[in-house]
Amino acid sequence: MTHSGRSKFEITRFTNEDENHINRKLPKELLLRILSYLDVVSLCRCAQVSKLWNILALDGSNWQRIDLFEFQRDVEVSGDRRVTLTYSLINLDSCPSVSDISLKALADGCPLLTHVNVSWCQSITESGVEALARGCPKLKSFICKGCKNVNDRAVISLATRCPDLEVLDIQGCETVSDEAVSRLGGALRRLCASGCARLTDASLAALAAAAPRLATLELAQCTQLTDAGFQALARNCRMLERMDLEECVLITDATLVHLSMGCPRLEKLTLSHCDLITDNGIKQLSLSPCAAEHLTVLGLDNCPLVTDEALEHLTSCHNLQLIELYDCQMVTRNAIRKLRNHLPNIKVHAYFAPVTPPAAAGGARPRYCRCCNII
């Protein structure tokens, strides 16, 4: 039975004691199954009961087939003229049955849509995105993570027909190239293109020229990007606050120099698996105004050239709240201890393999825990 055919359940208020009793007696799987029989209004009411019920009620399995017909209302505006209310936001994340037909229906019926999320709807193609862009020119946010059939044509249609587009998330859209990114406009504030391995420095140069308001840029696994591209980006995108450069394996300390000089608002920077980053690059970053005033999160997982010296430089980053150092084998516990002495509130994520115990003389070896040590 779909949501459109479900009978409405009356949601009765109950005490915290009642709620705790129900949560203890019924496994989450059974609660989720019960909620699957509720209509839209009842689900929304259940979501307000508690944190646990909120998670269960909003689980994607309950929202794969939704009939919103009864929520549509005709409103008289003058005389006999009537207009149908429209929606500004729709989230279809992880709804596998959603296809181009759905996007075309939205384009026809909801011209005022501003935010659309179709992440992991893998039947979506450029045809549906092009229809959406034509019918919903006021789009400000389009998120399609994991939609492998979204290509250059789809992105170009959004760029040319939706001049107010501020957020574009094309993570995992593997065929998107420089041609599409170079068409994005000046309203862009957030771009996630992680996993778009075809992108080169030409994309960064284009963003530098066309998107000066860019604040968030995620480019993990974009392995063709180099220092030259980030030099161009840092020259004009001075409002950057968050950057994910994980597995941008060609960048060196020069990129950190460019960012430290050109991006004074930088708060969160991920450099995991950037094998060429060294202590000197971290030093240059730590000396910049952005690090001293704004830097709160720094990811350095699997940076093999980073040593204890890098942590000494980071003591000047007074607002640093989190540093990730997994598999930085040149960093020691002692250096982490010193960093914490300077920054007592910092969280440090690191891993140290347990020391292999020596063989016990004259008897059986004692048993030791082999668990990871998380600092």
PDB file of N, CA and C in Angstrom, residues 75-136:
ATOM      1  N   VAL A  75      -6.030  29.080  -4.773  1.00  0.00           N
ATOM      2  CA  VAL A  75      -6.251  30.292  -3.991  1.00  0.00           C
ATOM      3  C   VAL A  75      -6.759  31.388  -4.912  1.00  0.00           C
ATOM      4  N   GLU A  76      -7.866  32.011  -4.531  1.00  0.00           N
ATOM      5  CA  GLU A  76      -8.419  33.084  -5.346  1.00  0.00           C
ATOM      6  C   GLU A  76      -7.596  34.340  -5.140  1.00  0.00           C
ATOM      7  N   VAL A  77      -7.146  34.948  -6.238  1.00  0.00           N
ATOM      8  CA  VAL A  77      -6.336  36.157  -6.124  1.00  0.00           C
ATOM      9  C   VAL A  77      -7.071  37.382  -6.624  1.00  0.00           C
ATOM     10  N   SER A  78      -7.951  37.252  -7.612  1.00  0.00           N
ATOM     11  CA  SER A  78      -8.762  38.388  -8.054  1.00  0.00           C
ATOM     12  C   SER A  78      -9.880  37.857  -8.935  1.00  0.00           C
ATOM     13  N   GLY A  79     -11.126  38.179  -8.562  1.00  0.00           N
ATOM     14  CA  GLY A  79     -12.253  37.694  -9.345  1.00  0.00           C
ATOM     15  C   GLY A  79     -12.300  36.177  -9.343  1.00  0.00           C
ATOM     16  N   ASP A  80     -12.423  35.605 -10.540  1.00  0.00           N
ATOM     17  CA  ASP A  80     -12.462  34.150 -10.673  1.00  0.00           C
ATOM     18  C   ASP A  80     -11.093  33.560 -10.972  1.00  0.00           C
ATOM     19  N   ARG A  81     -10.070  34.424 -11.000  1.00  0.00           N
ATOM     20  CA  ARG A  81      -8.724  33.939 -11.295  1.00  0.00           C
ATOM     21  C   ARG A  81      -8.204  33.114 -10.143  1.00  0.00           C
ATOM     22  N   ARG A  82      -7.639  31.953 -10.427  1.00  0.00           N
ATOM     23  CA  ARG A  82      -7.089  31.099  -9.373  1.00  0.00           C
ATOM     24  C   ARG A  82      -5.672  30.695  -9.733  1.00  0.00           C
ATOM     25  N   VAL A  83      -4.865  30.520  -8.695  1.00  0.00           N
ATOM     26  CA  VAL A  83      -3.476  30.111  -8.905  1.00  0.00           C
ATOM     27  C   VAL A  83      -3.170  28.940  -7.965  1.00  0.00           C
ATOM     28  N   THR A  84      -2.427  27.985  -8.425  1.00  0.00           N
ATOM     29  CA  THR A  84      -2.075  26.822  -7.607  1.00  0.00           C
ATOM     30  C   THR A  84      -0.797  27.098  -6.822  1.00  0.00           C
ATOM     31  N   LEU A  85      -0.838  26.846  -5.510  1.00  0.00           N
ATOM     32  CA  LEU A  85       0.372  27.012  -4.697  1.00  0.00           C
ATOM     33  C   LEU A  85       1.458  26.094  -5.193  1.00  0.00           C
ATOM     34  N   THR A  86       2.705  26.558  -5.133  1.00  0.00           N
ATOM     35  CA  THR A  86       3.838  25.748  -5.564  1.00  0.00           C
ATOM     36  C   THR A  86       4.837  25.628  -4.435  1.00  0.00           C
ATOM     37  N   TYR A  87       5.801  24.711  -4.587  1.00  0.00           N
ATOM     38  CA  TYR A  87       6.771  24.422  -3.542  1.00  0.00           C
ATOM     39  C   TYR A  87       8.133  24.971  -3.935  1.00  0.00           C
ATOM     40  N   SER A  88       8.883  25.461  -2.954  1.00  0.00           N
ATOM     41  CA  SER A  88      10.194  26.025  -3.246  1.00  0.00           C
ATOM     42  C   SER A  88      11.303  25.003  -3.035  1.00  0.00           C
ATOM     43  N   LEU A  89      11.006  23.906  -2.322  1.00  0.00           N
ATOM     44  CA  LEU A  89      12.047  22.932  -1.990  1.00  0.00           C
ATOM     45  C   LEU A  89      11.496  21.526  -2.112  1.00  0.00           C
ATOM     46  N   ILE A  90      12.299  20.635  -2.710  1.00  0.00           N
ATOM     47  CA  ILE A  90      11.923  19.226  -2.744  1.00  0.00           C
ATOM     48  C   ILE A  90      13.166  18.377  -2.588  1.00  0.00           C
ATOM     49  N   ASN A  91      13.085  17.397  -1.682  1.00  0.00           N
ATOM     50  CA  ASN A  91      14.209  16.510  -1.384  1.00  0.00           C
ATOM     51  C   ASN A  91      13.815  15.078  -1.740  1.00  0.00           C
ATOM     52  N   LEU A  92      14.431  14.534  -2.784  1.00  0.00           N
ATOM     53  CA  LEU A  92      14.158  13.171  -3.236  1.00  0.00           C
ATOM     54  C   LEU A  92      15.395  12.295  -3.073  1.00  0.00           C
ATOM     55  N   ASP A  93      16.230  12.640  -2.137  1.00  0.00           N
ATOM     56  CA  ASP A  93      17.476  11.918  -1.888  1.00  0.00           C
ATOM     57  C   ASP A  93      17.223  10.418  -1.711  1.00  0.00           C
ATOM     58  N   SER A  94      17.953   9.603  -2.482  1.00  0.00           N
ATOM     59  CA  SER A  94      17.909   8.141  -2.362  1.00  0.00           C
ATOM     60  C   SER A  94      16.533   7.550  -2.665  1.00  0.00           C
ATOM     61  N   CYS A  95      15.845   8.114  -3.629  1.00  0.00           N
ATOM     62  CA  CYS A  95      14.588   7.546  -4.106  1.00  0.00           C
ATOM     63  C   CYS A  95      14.848   6.918  -5.471  1.00  0.00           C
ATOM     64  N   PRO A  96      15.123   5.619  -5.524  1.00  0.00           N
ATOM     65  CA  PRO A  96      15.581   5.004  -6.772  1.00  0.00           C
ATOM     66  C   PRO A  96      14.555   5.010  -7.893  1.00  0.00           C
ATOM     67  N   SER A  97      13.266   5.162  -7.563  1.00  0.00           N
ATOM     68  CA  SER A  97      12.246   5.156  -8.605  1.00  0.00           C
ATOM     69  C   SER A  97      12.105   6.502  -9.314  1.00  0.00           C
ATOM     70  N   VAL A  98      12.730   7.533  -8.768  1.00  0.00           N
ATOM     71  CA  VAL A  98      12.648   8.855  -9.387  1.00  0.00           C
ATOM     72  C   VAL A  98      13.467   8.861 -10.672  1.00  0.00           C
ATOM     73  N   SER A  99      12.866   9.373 -11.738  1.00  0.00           N
ATOM     74  CA  SER A  99      13.528   9.390 -13.041  1.00  0.00           C
ATOM     75  C   SER A  99      13.321  10.739 -13.712  1.00  0.00           C
ATOM     76  N   ASP A 100      13.708  10.820 -14.976  1.00  0.00           N
ATOM     77  CA  ASP A 100      13.521  12.047 -15.746  1.00  0.00           C
ATOM     78  C   ASP A 100      12.054  12.453 -15.806  1.00  0.00           C
ATOM     79  N   ILE A 101      11.158  11.477 -15.799  1.00  0.00           N
ATOM     80  CA  ILE A 101       9.722  11.781 -15.837  1.00  0.00           C
ATOM     81  C   ILE A 101       9.341  12.639 -14.632  1.00  0.00           C
ATOM     82  N   SER A 102       9.904  12.329 -13.479  1.00  0.00           N
ATOM     83  CA  SER A 102       9.624  13.105 -12.262  1.00  0.00           C
ATOM     84  C   SER A 102      10.104  14.540 -12.411  1.00  0.00           C
ATOM     85  N   LEU A 103      11.324  14.710 -12.920  1.00  0.00           N
ATOM     86  CA  LEU A 103      11.864  16.063 -13.071  1.00  0.00           C
ATOM     87  C   LEU A 103      11.059  16.869 -14.083  1.00  0.00           C
ATOM     88  N   LYS A 104      10.599  16.215 -15.148  1.00  0.00           N
ATOM     89  CA  LYS A 104       9.787  16.921 -16.146  1.00  0.00           C
ATOM     90  C   LYS A 104       8.449  17.339 -15.555  1.00  0.00           C
ATOM     91  N   ALA A 105       7.882  16.487 -14.683  1.00  0.00           N
ATOM     92  CA  ALA A 105       6.629  16.839 -14.017  1.00  0.00           C
ATOM     93  C   ALA A 105       6.833  18.029 -13.080  1.00  0.00           C
ATOM     94  N   LEU A 106       7.937  18.021 -12.358  1.00  0.00           N
ATOM     95  CA  LEU A 106       8.237  19.162 -11.481  1.00  0.00           C
ATOM     96  C   LEU A 106       8.429  20.444 -12.289  1.00  0.00           C
ATOM     97  N   ALA A 107       9.106  20.321 -13.416  1.00  0.00           N
ATOM     98  CA  ALA A 107       9.334  21.486 -14.273  1.00  0.00           C
ATOM     99  C   ALA A 107       8.020  22.072 -14.773  1.00  0.00           C
ATOM    100  N   ASP A 108       7.075  21.191 -15.091  1.00  0.00           N
ATOM    101  CA  ASP A 108       5.777  21.659 -15.598  1.00  0.00           C
ATOM    102  C   ASP A 108       4.899  22.230 -14.499  1.00  0.00           C
ATOM    103  N   GLY A 109       4.950  21.628 -13.314  1.00  0.00           N
ATOM    104  CA  GLY A 109       4.004  22.007 -12.278  1.00  0.00           C
ATOM    105  C   GLY A 109       4.511  22.914 -11.187  1.00  0.00           C
ATOM    106  N   CYS A 110       5.823  23.049 -11.052  1.00  0.00           N
ATOM    107  CA  CYS A 110       6.385  23.845  -9.944  1.00  0.00           C
ATOM    108  C   CYS A 110       7.436  24.821 -10.470  1.00  0.00           C
ATOM    109  N   PRO A 111       7.026  25.819 -11.198  1.00  0.00           N
ATOM    110  CA  PRO A 111       7.999  26.731 -11.818  1.00  0.00           C
ATOM    111  C   PRO A 111       8.779  27.584 -10.824  1.00  0.00           C
ATOM    112  N   LEU A 112       8.306  27.651  -9.577  1.00  0.00           N
ATOM    113  CA  LEU A 112       8.994  28.481  -8.580  1.00  0.00           C
ATOM    114  C   LEU A 112       9.949  27.692  -7.703  1.00  0.00           C
ATOM    115  N   LEU A 113      10.210  26.443  -8.053  1.00  0.00           N
ATOM    116  CA  LEU A 113      11.160  25.647  -7.275  1.00  0.00           C
ATOM    117  C   LEU A 113      12.514  26.344  -7.189  1.00  0.00           C
ATOM    118  N   THR A 114      13.092  26.343  -5.976  1.00  0.00           N
ATOM    119  CA  THR A 114      14.415  26.952  -5.788  1.00  0.00           C
ATOM    120  C   THR A 114      15.463  25.951  -5.314  1.00  0.00           C
ATOM    121  N   HIS A 115      15.040  24.854  -4.674  1.00  0.00           N
ATOM    122  CA  HIS A 115      15.991  23.881  -4.139  1.00  0.00           C
ATOM    123  C   HIS A 115      15.545  22.462  -4.491  1.00  0.00           C
ATOM    124  N   VAL A 116      16.422  21.710  -5.149  1.00  0.00           N
ATOM    125  CA  VAL A 116      16.108  20.343  -5.561  1.00  0.00           C
ATOM    126  C   VAL A 116      17.272  19.438  -5.191  1.00  0.00           C
ATOM    127  N   ASN A 117      16.954  18.319  -4.537  1.00  0.00           N
ATOM    128  CA  ASN A 117      17.957  17.310  -4.191  1.00  0.00           C
ATOM    129  C   ASN A 117      17.507  15.969  -4.762  1.00  0.00           C
ATOM    130  N   VAL A 118      18.251  15.455  -5.728  1.00  0.00           N
ATOM    131  CA  VAL A 118      17.949  14.146  -6.319  1.00  0.00           C
ATOM    132  C   VAL A 118      19.159  13.214  -6.173  1.00  0.00           C
ATOM    133  N   SER A 119      19.904  13.375  -5.110  1.00  0.00           N
ATOM    134  CA  SER A 119      21.100  12.553  -4.894  1.00  0.00           C
ATOM    135  C   SER A 119      20.764  11.073  -4.919  1.00  0.00           C
ATOM    136  N   TRP A 120      21.625  10.294  -5.582  1.00  0.00           N
ATOM    137  CA  TRP A 120      21.523   8.841  -5.668  1.00  0.00           C
ATOM    138  C   TRP A 120      20.261   8.376  -6.390  1.00  0.00           C
ATOM    139  N   CYS A 121      19.629   9.267  -7.124  1.00  0.00           N
ATOM    140  CA  CYS A 121      18.539   8.869  -8.026  1.00  0.00           C
ATOM    141  C   CYS A 121      19.204   8.572  -9.368  1.00  0.00           C
ATOM    142  N   GLN A 122      19.677   7.364  -9.524  1.00  0.00           N
ATOM    143  CA  GLN A 122      20.601   7.077 -10.612  1.00  0.00           C
ATOM    144  C   GLN A 122      19.937   6.919 -11.975  1.00  0.00           C
ATOM    145  N   SER A 123      18.605   7.042 -12.024  1.00  0.00           N
ATOM    146  CA  SER A 123      17.929   7.033 -13.319  1.00  0.00           C
ATOM    147  C   SER A 123      17.862   8.424 -13.936  1.00  0.00           C
ATOM    148  N   ILE A 124      18.245   9.428 -13.179  1.00  0.00           N
ATOM    149  CA  ILE A 124      18.239  10.805 -13.690  1.00  0.00           C
ATOM    150  C   ILE A 124      19.316  10.964 -14.763  1.00  0.00           C
ATOM    151  N   THR A 125      18.959  11.620 -15.883  1.00  0.00           N
ATOM    152  CA  THR A 125      19.924  11.893 -16.952  1.00  0.00           C
ATOM    153  C   THR A 125      19.867  13.362 -17.327  1.00  0.00           C
ATOM    154  N   GLU A 126      20.665  13.719 -18.351  1.00  0.00           N
ATOM    155  CA  GLU A 126      20.672  15.118 -18.776  1.00  0.00           C
ATOM    156  C   GLU A 126      19.308  15.578 -19.283  1.00  0.00           C
ATOM    157  N   SER A 127      18.499  14.657 -19.793  1.00  0.00           N
ATOM    158  CA  SER A 127      17.174  15.016 -20.305  1.00  0.00           C
ATOM    159  C   SER A 127      16.290  15.589 -19.200  1.00  0.00           C
ATOM    160  N   GLY A 128      16.269  14.944 -18.055  1.00  0.00           N
ATOM    161  CA  GLY A 128      15.463  15.432 -16.946  1.00  0.00           C
ATOM    162  C   GLY A 128      15.992  16.735 -16.375  1.00  0.00           C
ATOM    163  N   VAL A 129      17.314  16.839 -16.256  1.00  0.00           N
ATOM    164  CA  VAL A 129      17.911  18.065 -15.710  1.00  0.00           C
ATOM    165  C   VAL A 129      17.665  19.246 -16.652  1.00  0.00           C
ATOM    166  N   GLU A 130      17.782  19.014 -17.943  1.00  0.00           N
ATOM    167  CA  GLU A 130      17.522  20.086 -18.910  1.00  0.00           C
ATOM    168  C   GLU A 130      16.078  20.566 -18.824  1.00  0.00           C
ATOM    169  N   ALA A 131      15.140  19.639 -18.668  1.00  0.00           N
ATOM    170  CA  ALA A 131      13.730  20.017 -18.526  1.00  0.00           C
ATOM    171  C   ALA A 131      13.510  20.828 -17.253  1.00  0.00           C
ATOM    172  N   LEU A 132      14.155  20.404 -16.167  1.00  0.00           N
ATOM    173  CA  LEU A 132      14.035  21.124 -14.897  1.00  0.00           C
ATOM    174  C   LEU A 132      14.591  22.534 -15.020  1.00  0.00           C
ATOM    175  N   ALA A 133      15.732  22.659 -15.661  1.00  0.00           N
ATOM    176  CA  ALA A 133      16.351  23.975 -15.818  1.00  0.00           C
ATOM    177  C   ALA A 133      15.479  24.903 -16.666  1.00  0.00           C
ATOM    178  N   ARG A 134      14.846  24.350 -17.697  1.00  0.00           N
ATOM    179  CA  ARG A 134      13.964  25.172 -18.535  1.00  0.00           C
ATOM    180  C   ARG A 134      12.724  25.618 -17.773  1.00  0.00           C
ATOM    181  N   GLY A 135      12.151  24.692 -16.972  1.00  0.00           N
ATOM    182  CA  GLY A 135      10.899  25.001 -16.295  1.00  0.00           C
ATOM    183  C   GLY A 135      11.040  25.702 -14.963  1.00  0.00           C
ATOM    184  N   CYS A 136      12.217  25.637 -14.362  1.00  0.00           N
ATOM    185  CA  CYS A 136      12.435  26.221 -13.017  1.00  0.00           C
ATOM    186  C   CYS A 136      13.644  27.152 -13.042  1.00  0.00           C
TER     187      CYS A 136
END
